[in-house]
PDB file of C-alpha atoms in Angstrom:
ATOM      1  CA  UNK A   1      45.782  83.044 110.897  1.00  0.00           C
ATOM      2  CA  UNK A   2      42.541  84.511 109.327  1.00  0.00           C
ATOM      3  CA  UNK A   3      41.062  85.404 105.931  1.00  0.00           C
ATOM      4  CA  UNK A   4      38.694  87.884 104.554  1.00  0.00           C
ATOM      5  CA  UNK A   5      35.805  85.771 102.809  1.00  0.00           C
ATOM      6  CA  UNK A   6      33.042  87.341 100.213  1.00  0.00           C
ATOM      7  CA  UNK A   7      30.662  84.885  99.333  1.00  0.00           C
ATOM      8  CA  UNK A   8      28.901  87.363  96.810  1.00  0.00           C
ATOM      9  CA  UNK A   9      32.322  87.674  94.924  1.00  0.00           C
ATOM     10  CA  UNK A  10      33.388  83.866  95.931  1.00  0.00           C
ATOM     11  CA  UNK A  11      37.048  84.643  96.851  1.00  0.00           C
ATOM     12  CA  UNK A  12      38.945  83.930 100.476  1.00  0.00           C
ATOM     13  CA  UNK A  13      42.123  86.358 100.914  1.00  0.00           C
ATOM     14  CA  UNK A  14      45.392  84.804 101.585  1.00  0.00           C
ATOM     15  CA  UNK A  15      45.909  84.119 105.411  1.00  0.00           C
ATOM     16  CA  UNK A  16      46.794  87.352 107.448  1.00  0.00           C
ATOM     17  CA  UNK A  17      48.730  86.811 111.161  1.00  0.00           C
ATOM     18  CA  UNK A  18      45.777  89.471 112.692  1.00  0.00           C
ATOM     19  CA  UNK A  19      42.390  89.659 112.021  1.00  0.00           C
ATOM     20  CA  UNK A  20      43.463  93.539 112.034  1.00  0.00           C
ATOM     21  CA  UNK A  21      44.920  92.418 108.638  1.00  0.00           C
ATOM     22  CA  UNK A  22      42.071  90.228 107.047  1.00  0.00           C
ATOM     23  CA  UNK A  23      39.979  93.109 108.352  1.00  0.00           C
ATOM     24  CA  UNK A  24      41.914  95.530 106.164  1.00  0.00           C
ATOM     25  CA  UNK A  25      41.678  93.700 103.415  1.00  0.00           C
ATOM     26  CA  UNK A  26      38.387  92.786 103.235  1.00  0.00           C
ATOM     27  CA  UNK A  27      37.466  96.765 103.972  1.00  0.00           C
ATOM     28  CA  UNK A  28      39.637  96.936 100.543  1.00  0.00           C
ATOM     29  CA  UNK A  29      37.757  94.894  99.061  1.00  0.00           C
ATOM     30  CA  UNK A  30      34.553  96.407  99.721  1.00  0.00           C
ATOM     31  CA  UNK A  31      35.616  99.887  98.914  1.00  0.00           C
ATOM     32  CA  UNK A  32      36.875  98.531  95.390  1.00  0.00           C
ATOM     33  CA  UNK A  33      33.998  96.160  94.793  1.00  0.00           C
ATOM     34  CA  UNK A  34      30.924  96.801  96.256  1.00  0.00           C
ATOM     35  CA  UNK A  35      31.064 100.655  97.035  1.00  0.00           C
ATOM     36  CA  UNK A  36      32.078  99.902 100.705  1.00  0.00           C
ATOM     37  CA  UNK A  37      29.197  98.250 101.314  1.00  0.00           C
ATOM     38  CA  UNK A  38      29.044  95.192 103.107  1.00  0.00           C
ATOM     39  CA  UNK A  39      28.146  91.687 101.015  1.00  0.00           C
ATOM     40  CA  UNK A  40      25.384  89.866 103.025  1.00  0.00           C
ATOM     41  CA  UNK A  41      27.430  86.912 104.452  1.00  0.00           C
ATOM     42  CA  UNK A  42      31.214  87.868 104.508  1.00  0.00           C
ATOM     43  CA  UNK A  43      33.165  87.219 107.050  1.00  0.00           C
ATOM     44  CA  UNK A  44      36.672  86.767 108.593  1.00  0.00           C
ATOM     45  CA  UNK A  45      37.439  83.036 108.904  1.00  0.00           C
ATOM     46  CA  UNK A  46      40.025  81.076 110.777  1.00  0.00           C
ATOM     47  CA  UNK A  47      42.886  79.422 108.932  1.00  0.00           C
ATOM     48  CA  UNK A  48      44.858  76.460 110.044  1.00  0.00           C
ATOM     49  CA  UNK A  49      48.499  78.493 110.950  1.00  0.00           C
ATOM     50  CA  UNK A  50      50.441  75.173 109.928  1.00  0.00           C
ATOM     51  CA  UNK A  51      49.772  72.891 106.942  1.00  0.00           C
ATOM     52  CA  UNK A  52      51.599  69.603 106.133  1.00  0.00           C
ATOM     53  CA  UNK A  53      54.351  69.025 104.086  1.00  0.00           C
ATOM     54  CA  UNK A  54      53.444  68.529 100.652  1.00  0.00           C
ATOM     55  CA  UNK A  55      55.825  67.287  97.451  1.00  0.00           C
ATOM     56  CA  UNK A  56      59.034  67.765  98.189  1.00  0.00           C
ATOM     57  CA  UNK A  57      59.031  69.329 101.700  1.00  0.00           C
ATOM     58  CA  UNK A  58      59.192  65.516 102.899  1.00  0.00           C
ATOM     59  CA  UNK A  59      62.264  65.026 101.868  1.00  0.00           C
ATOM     60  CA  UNK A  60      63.453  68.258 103.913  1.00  0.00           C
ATOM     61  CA  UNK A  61      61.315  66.714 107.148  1.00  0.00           C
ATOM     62  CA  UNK A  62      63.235  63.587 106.560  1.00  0.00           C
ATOM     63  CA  UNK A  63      66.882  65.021 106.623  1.00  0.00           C
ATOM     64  CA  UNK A  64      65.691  67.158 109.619  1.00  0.00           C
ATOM     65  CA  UNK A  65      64.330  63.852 111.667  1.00  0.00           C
ATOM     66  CA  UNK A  66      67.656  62.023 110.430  1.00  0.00           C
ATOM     67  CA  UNK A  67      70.308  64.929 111.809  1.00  0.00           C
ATOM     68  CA  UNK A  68      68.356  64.990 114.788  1.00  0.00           C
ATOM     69  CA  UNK A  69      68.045  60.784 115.488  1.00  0.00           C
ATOM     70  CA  UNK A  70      72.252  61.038 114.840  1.00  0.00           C
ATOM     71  CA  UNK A  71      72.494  63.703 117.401  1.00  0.00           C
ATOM     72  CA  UNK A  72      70.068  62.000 119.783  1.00  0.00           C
ATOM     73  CA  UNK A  73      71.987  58.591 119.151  1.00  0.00           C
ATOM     74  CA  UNK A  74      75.517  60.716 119.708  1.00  0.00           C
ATOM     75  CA  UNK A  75      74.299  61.904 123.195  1.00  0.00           C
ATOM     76  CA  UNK A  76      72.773  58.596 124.474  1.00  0.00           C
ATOM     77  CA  UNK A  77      76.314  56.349 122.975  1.00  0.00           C
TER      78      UNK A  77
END
């Protein structure tokens, strides 16, 4: 995953799969706010693909671990 960061402007894009896409965006961006020039500093950054669960998510992790321990436990018995 990457993002499109201006540090002039102080926003970060949301994630893109390519840096084709944060690329695109951030050439967007510079058209719209800066004339298509280039902020000193931007850059494309990396992003963490995966984040953890957070809130209720858990509770979806936890049914998924449970069906899968009872199928484990149906195998092995």
């Amino acid at each position: 995953m990457h993002r499109y960061r201006c540090p002039l402007c102080g926003i970060t894009s949301a994630p893109y799969v390519t840096r084709a896409g944060a690329d695109r965006h951030g050439a967007g961006h510079r058209d719209a706010r800066h004339g298509g020039d280039h902020p000193d500093g931007e850059h494309i950054i990396r992003a963490a693909a995966h984040r953890a669960p957070q809130g209720s998510e858990w509770m979806a992790v936890l049914v998924v671990l449970v069906v899968l321990a009872i199928g484990l436990v149906g195998k092995i018995a």
